[in-house]
Coordinates of C-alpha atoms and ligand atoms in Angstrom, one line a residue:
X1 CA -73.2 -18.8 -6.4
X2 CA -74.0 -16.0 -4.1
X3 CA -78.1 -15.6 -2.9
X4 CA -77.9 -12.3 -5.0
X5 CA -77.2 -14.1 -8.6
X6 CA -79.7 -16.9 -7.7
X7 CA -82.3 -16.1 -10.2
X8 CA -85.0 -18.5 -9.4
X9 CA -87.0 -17.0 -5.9
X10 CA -90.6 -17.6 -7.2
X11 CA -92.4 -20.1 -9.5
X12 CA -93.5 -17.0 -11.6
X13 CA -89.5 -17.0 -12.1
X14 CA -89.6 -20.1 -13.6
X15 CA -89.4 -19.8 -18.1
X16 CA -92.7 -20.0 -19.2
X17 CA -92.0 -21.1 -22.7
X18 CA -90.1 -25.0 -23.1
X19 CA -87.0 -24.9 -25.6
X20 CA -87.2 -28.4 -26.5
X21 CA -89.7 -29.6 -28.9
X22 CA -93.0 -31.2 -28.1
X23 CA -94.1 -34.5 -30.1
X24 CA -91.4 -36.8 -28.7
X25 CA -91.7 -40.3 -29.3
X26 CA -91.6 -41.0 -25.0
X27 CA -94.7 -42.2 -23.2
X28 CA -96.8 -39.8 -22.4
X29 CA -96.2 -38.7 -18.5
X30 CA -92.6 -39.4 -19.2
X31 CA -91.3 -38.0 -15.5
X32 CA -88.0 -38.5 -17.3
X33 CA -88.9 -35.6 -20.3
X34 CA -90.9 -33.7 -17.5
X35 CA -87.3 -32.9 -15.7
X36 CA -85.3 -32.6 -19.5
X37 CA -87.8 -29.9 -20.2
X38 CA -87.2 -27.9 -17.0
X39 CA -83.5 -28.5 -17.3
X40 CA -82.9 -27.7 -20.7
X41 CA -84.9 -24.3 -20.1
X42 CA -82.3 -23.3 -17.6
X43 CA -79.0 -24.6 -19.6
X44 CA -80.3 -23.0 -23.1
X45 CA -78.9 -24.2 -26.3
X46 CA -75.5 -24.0 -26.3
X47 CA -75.7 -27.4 -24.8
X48 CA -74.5 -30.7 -26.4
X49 CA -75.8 -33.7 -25.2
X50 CA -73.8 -36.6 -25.0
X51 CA -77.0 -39.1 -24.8
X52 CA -76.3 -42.5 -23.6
X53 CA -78.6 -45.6 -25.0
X54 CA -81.5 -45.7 -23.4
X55 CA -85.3 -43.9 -23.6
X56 CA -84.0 -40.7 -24.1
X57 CA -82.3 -41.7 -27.1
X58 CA -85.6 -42.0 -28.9
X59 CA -85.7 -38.2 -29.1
X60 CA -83.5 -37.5 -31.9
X61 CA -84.1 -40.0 -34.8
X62 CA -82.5 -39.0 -37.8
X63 CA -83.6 -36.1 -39.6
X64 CA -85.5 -35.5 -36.3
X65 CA -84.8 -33.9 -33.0
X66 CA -86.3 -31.9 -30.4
X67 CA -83.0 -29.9 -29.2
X68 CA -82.3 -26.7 -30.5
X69 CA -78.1 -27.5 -30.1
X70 CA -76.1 -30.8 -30.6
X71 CA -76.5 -34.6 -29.5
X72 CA -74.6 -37.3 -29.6
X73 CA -75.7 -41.0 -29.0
X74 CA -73.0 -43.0 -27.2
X75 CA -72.8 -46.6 -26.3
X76 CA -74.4 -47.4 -22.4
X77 CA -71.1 -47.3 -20.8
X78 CA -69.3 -44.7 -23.0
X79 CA -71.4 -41.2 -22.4
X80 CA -68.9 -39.7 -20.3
X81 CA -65.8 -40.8 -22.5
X82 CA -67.8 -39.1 -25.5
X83 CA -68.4 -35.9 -22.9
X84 CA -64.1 -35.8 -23.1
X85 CA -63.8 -36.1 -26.2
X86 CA -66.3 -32.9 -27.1
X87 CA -64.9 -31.1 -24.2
X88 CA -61.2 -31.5 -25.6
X89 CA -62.0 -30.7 -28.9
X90 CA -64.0 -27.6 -28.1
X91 CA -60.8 -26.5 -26.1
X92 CA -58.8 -27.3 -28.6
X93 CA -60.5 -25.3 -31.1
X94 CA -60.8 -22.4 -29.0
X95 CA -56.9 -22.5 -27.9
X96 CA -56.5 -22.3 -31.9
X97 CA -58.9 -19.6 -31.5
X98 CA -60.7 -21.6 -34.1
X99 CA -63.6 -20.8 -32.6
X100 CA -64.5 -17.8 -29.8
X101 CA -66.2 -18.1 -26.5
X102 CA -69.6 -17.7 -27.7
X103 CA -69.0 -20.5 -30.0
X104 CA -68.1 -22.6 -27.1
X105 CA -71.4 -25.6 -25.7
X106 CA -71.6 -26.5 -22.1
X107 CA -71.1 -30.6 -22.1
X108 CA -74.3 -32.4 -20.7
X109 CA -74.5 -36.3 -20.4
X110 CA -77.7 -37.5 -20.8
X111 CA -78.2 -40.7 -19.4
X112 CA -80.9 -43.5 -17.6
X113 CA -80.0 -45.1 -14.0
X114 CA -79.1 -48.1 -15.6
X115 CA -76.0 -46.8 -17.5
X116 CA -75.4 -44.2 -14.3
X117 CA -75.4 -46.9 -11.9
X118 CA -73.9 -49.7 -13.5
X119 CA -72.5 -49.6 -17.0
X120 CA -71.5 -46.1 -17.2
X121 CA -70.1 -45.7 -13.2
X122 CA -66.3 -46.8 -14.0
X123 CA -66.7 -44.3 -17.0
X124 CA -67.7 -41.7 -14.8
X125 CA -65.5 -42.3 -11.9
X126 CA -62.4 -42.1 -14.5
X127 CA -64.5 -38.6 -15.7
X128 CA -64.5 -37.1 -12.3
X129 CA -60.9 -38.0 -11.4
X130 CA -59.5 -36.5 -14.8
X131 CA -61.5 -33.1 -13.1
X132 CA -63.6 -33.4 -16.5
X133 CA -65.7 -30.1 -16.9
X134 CA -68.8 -31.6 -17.5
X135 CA -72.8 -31.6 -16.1
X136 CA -73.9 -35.3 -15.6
X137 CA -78.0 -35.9 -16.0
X138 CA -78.9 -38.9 -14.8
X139 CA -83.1 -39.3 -14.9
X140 CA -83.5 -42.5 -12.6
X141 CA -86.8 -44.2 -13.6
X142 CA -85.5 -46.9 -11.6
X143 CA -84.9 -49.9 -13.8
X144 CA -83.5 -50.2 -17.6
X145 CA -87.1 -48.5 -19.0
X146 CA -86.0 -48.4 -23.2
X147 CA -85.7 -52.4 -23.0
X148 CA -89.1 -53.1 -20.8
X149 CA -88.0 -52.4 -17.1
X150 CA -85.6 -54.9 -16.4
X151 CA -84.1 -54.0 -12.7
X152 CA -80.9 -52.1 -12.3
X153 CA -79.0 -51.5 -9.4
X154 CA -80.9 -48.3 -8.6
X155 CA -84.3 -50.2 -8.6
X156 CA -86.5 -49.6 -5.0
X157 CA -86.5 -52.7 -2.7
X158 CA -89.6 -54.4 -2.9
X159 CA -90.8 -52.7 -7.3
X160 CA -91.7 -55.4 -9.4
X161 CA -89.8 -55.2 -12.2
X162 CA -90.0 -57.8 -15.5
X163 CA -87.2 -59.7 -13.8
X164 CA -88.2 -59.4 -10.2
X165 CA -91.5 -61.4 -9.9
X166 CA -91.2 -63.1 -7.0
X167 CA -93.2 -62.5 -3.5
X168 CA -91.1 -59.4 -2.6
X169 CA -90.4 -58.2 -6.1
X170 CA -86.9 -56.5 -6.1
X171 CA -84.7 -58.2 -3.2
X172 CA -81.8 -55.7 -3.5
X173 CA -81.3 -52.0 -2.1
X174 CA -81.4 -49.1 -4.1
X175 CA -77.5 -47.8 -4.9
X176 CA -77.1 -44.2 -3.3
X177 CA -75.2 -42.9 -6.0
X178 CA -75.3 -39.2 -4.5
X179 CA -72.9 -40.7 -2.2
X180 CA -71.2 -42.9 -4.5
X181 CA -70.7 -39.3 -6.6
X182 CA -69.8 -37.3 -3.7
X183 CA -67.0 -39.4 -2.1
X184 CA -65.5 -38.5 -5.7
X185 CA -65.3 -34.7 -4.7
X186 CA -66.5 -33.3 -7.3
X187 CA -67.7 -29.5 -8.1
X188 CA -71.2 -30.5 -7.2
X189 CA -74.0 -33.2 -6.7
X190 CA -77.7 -32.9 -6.5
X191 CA -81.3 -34.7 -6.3
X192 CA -83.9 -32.9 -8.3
X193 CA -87.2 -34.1 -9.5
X194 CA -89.5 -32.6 -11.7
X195 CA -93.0 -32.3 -9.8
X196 CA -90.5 -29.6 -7.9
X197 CA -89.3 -27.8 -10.5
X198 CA -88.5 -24.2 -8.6
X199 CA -86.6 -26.6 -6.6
X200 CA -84.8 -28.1 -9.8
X201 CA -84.3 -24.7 -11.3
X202 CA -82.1 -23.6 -8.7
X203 CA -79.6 -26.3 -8.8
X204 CA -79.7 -26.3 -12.7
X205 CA -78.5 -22.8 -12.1
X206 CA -75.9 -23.1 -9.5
X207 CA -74.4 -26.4 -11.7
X208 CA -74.3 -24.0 -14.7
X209 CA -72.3 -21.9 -13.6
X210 CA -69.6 -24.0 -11.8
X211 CA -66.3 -25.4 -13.0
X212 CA -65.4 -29.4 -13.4
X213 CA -67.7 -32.3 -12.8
X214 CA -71.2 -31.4 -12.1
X215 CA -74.1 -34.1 -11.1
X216 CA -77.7 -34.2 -11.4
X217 CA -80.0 -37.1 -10.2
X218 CA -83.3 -36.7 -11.0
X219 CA -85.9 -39.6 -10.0
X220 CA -88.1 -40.0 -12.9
X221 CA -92.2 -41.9 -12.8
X222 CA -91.9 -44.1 -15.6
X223 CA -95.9 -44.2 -16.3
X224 CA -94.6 -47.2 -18.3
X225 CA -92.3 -49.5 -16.1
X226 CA -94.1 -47.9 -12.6
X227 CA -97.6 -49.2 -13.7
X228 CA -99.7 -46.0 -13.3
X229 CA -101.8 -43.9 -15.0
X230 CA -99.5 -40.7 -17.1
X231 CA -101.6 -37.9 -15.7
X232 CA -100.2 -39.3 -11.9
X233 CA -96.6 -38.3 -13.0
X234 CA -96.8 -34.9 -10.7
X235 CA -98.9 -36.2 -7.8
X236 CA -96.4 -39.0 -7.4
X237 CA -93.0 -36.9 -7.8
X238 CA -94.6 -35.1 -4.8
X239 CA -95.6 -37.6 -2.7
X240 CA -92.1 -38.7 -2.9
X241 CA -90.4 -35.6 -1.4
X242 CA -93.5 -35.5 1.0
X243 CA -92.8 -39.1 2.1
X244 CA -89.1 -38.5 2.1
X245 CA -88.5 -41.5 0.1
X246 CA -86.6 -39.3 -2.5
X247 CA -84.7 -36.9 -0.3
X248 CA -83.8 -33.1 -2.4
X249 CA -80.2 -32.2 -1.8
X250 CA -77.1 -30.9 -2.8
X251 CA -73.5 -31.3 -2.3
X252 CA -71.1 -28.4 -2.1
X253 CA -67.5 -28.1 -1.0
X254 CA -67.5 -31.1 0.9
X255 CA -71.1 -30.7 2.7
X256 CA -74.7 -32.4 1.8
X257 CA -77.3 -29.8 2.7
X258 CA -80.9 -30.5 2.4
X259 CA -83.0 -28.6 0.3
X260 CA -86.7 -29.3 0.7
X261 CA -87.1 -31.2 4.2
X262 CA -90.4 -32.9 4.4
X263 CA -91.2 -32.0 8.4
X264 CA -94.4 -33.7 8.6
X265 CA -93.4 -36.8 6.7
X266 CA -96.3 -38.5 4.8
X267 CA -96.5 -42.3 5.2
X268 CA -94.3 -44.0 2.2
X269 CA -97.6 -46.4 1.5
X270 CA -99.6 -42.9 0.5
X271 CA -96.4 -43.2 -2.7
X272 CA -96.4 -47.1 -2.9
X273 CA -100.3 -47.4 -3.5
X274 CA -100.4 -45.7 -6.5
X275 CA -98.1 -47.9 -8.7
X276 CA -98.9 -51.2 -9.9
X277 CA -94.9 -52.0 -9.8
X278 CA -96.1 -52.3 -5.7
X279 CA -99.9 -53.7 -6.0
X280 CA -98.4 -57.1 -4.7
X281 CA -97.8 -55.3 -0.9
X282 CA -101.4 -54.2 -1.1
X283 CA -103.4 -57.1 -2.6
X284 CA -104.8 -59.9 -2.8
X285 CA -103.7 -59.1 1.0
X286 CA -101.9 -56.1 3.1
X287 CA -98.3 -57.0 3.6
X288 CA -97.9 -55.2 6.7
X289 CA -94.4 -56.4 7.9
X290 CA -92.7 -55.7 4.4
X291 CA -94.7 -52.2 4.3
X292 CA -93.5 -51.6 7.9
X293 CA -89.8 -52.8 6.8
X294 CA -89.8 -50.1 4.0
X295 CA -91.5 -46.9 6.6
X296 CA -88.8 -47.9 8.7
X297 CA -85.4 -47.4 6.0
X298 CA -87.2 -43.8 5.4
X299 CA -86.8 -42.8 8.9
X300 CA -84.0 -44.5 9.8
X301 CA -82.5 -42.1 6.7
X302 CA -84.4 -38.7 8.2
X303 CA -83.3 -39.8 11.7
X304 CA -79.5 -39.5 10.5
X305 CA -79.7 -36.1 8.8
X306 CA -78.1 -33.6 11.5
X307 CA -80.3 -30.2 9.8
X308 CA -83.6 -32.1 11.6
X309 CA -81.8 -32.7 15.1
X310 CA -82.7 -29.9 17.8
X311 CA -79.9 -27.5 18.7
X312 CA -77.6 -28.8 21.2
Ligands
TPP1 C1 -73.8 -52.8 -23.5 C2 -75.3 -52.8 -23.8 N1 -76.1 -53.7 -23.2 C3 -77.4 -53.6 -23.4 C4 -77.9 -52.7 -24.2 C5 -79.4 -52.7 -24.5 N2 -80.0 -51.5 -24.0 C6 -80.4 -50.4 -24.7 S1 -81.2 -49.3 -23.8 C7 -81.1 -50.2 -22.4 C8 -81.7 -49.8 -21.1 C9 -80.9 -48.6 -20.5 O1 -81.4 -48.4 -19.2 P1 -81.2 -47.0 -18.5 O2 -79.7 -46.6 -18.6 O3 -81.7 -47.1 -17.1 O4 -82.0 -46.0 -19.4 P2 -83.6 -46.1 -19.7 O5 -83.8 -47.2 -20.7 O6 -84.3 -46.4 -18.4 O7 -83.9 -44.8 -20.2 C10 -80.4 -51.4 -22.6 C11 -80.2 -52.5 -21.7 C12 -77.0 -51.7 -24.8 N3 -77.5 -50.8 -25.7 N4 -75.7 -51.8 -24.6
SF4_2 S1 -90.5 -46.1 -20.3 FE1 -90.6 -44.7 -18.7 S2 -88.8 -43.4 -18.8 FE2 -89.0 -44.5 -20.7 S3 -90.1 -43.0 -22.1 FE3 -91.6 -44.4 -21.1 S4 -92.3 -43.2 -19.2 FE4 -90.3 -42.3 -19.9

């Protein structure tokens, strides 16, 4: 998309009314239904979600639901094989001219990190290589929220999590599924989050109006499985881009460009302190080597990204 057709150059650019319906059964704070709001303003309602089990399937309970267009609830691993199957039949119809190009819905997958990451991943590989025309949401709260934040492969080093309990809570890495997305080729990756929403709007609208396989990250607080208090959701979704612990970028055409670099880099413990999922590195005593360990994978990440090194 040229700069002329980006529509989005000012928050007071941003819509000011939200087309999905309040009174949701989510927690309140949800970071998760923070971002769906902002998204769903930008794709409008000829959208059909193809909602993968998980927290955001508690929207829509039967006769209820907070979308003005269509869902569809899909078994965890199974969103994107759902996403074909509404894609083909909406071709289908409109080949048949069964149906004419206003009838036609843009095909969103809707799902949590856990199915993204793990269950649903050979699902959406197959997706991406078939050249699927599709937009993929994941909203990463980092952990498998709906069933009482079990860990998942996209789970921070170091978060307690109801199954990581120990000393050092979660022993593994966080999956970089941008990358894992991106080596696929596809029309276009991003990071969004919603405490940056002029930020998220723009890639919504550069996403809607490509062709193919189109994927959205967006790191979610999770009031709920994070251990804070809801009205934190914002100042936390900041302090994550400010700390550079959740990096905003895009991938076009083969390149990752950066889209909100945090030059004056906040210290990651400013993020950490505020969620009880990290209270053990704080108390009953400061754990400065594993705090220093986790500072260090941050810069180690800003030190590799070529837009920050000085011109040759
Ligand atoms: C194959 C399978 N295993 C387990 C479950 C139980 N289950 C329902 S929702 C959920 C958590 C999903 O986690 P995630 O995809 O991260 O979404 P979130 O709950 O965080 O919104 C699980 C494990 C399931 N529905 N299907
Ligand atoms: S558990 Fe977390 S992600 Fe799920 S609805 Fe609650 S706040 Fe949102």
């Amino acid at each position: 998309m040229s700069e002329a057709e980006v529509r989005f150059h000012r928050m007071k650019d941003l819509p000011s009314t939200h087309l999905l319906g309040g009174g949701t059964a989510m927690c309140s704070g949800c970071g998760g239904l923070e971002a769906l709001h902002e998204i769903y303003d930008i794709l409008g309602e000829k959208t059909v979600f193809v909602n993968a089990a998980g927290c955001m399937t508690l929207l829509s309970i039967y006769p209820f639901t907070p979308f003005r267009g269509s869902w569809l609830y899909t078994a965890m691993a199974s969103a994107p094989a759902g996403a074909q199957g509404i894609r083909d039949a909406l071709d289908i119809l409109k080949h048949k001219n069964q149906i004419t190009e206003d009838d036609n819905l843009d095909v969103v997958v809707l799902t949590g990190d856990g199915a993204a990451n793990g269950m649903g991943l050979s699902a959406t590989s197959g997706a991406m290589e078939r050249d699927l025309d599709f937009l993929y949401i994941c909203y990463d709260n980092e952990g498998y929220g709906n069933t009482g934040q079990q860990y998942s492969a996209a789970t921070p080093h170091a978060a307690k999590t109801s199954t990581s309990k120990g000393p050092r809570g979660f022993t593994g890495y966080k999956k970089d599924l941008f990358s894992i997305w991106a080596a696929h080729k596809p029309a276009y990756v991003a990071t969004v989050i919603g405490a940056e929403p002029l930020d998220l709007a723009r890639k919504i609208e550069t996403a809607k109006h490509m062709k193919g396989p189109r994927m959205i990250i967006a790191l979610s607080p999770c009031p709920t499985g994070w251990d804070y208090d809801p009205k934190l959701t914002v100042e936390i979704g900041k302090l994550a881009v400010k700390t550079g612990i959740w990096p905003l970028k895009e991938y076009i055409d083969g390149d990752v460009k950066h889209t909100k670099i945090p030059r004056q880099r906040v210290a990651v413990e400013e993020y950490l302190k505020l969620q009880g999922r990290f209270r053990h590195l704080f108390e009953p005593e400061r754990n400065d080597e594993l705090l220093a360990e986790l500072q260090a994978k941050v810069d180690d990440y800003w030190e590799g990204v070529s837009e920050l090194a000085p011109p040759p």
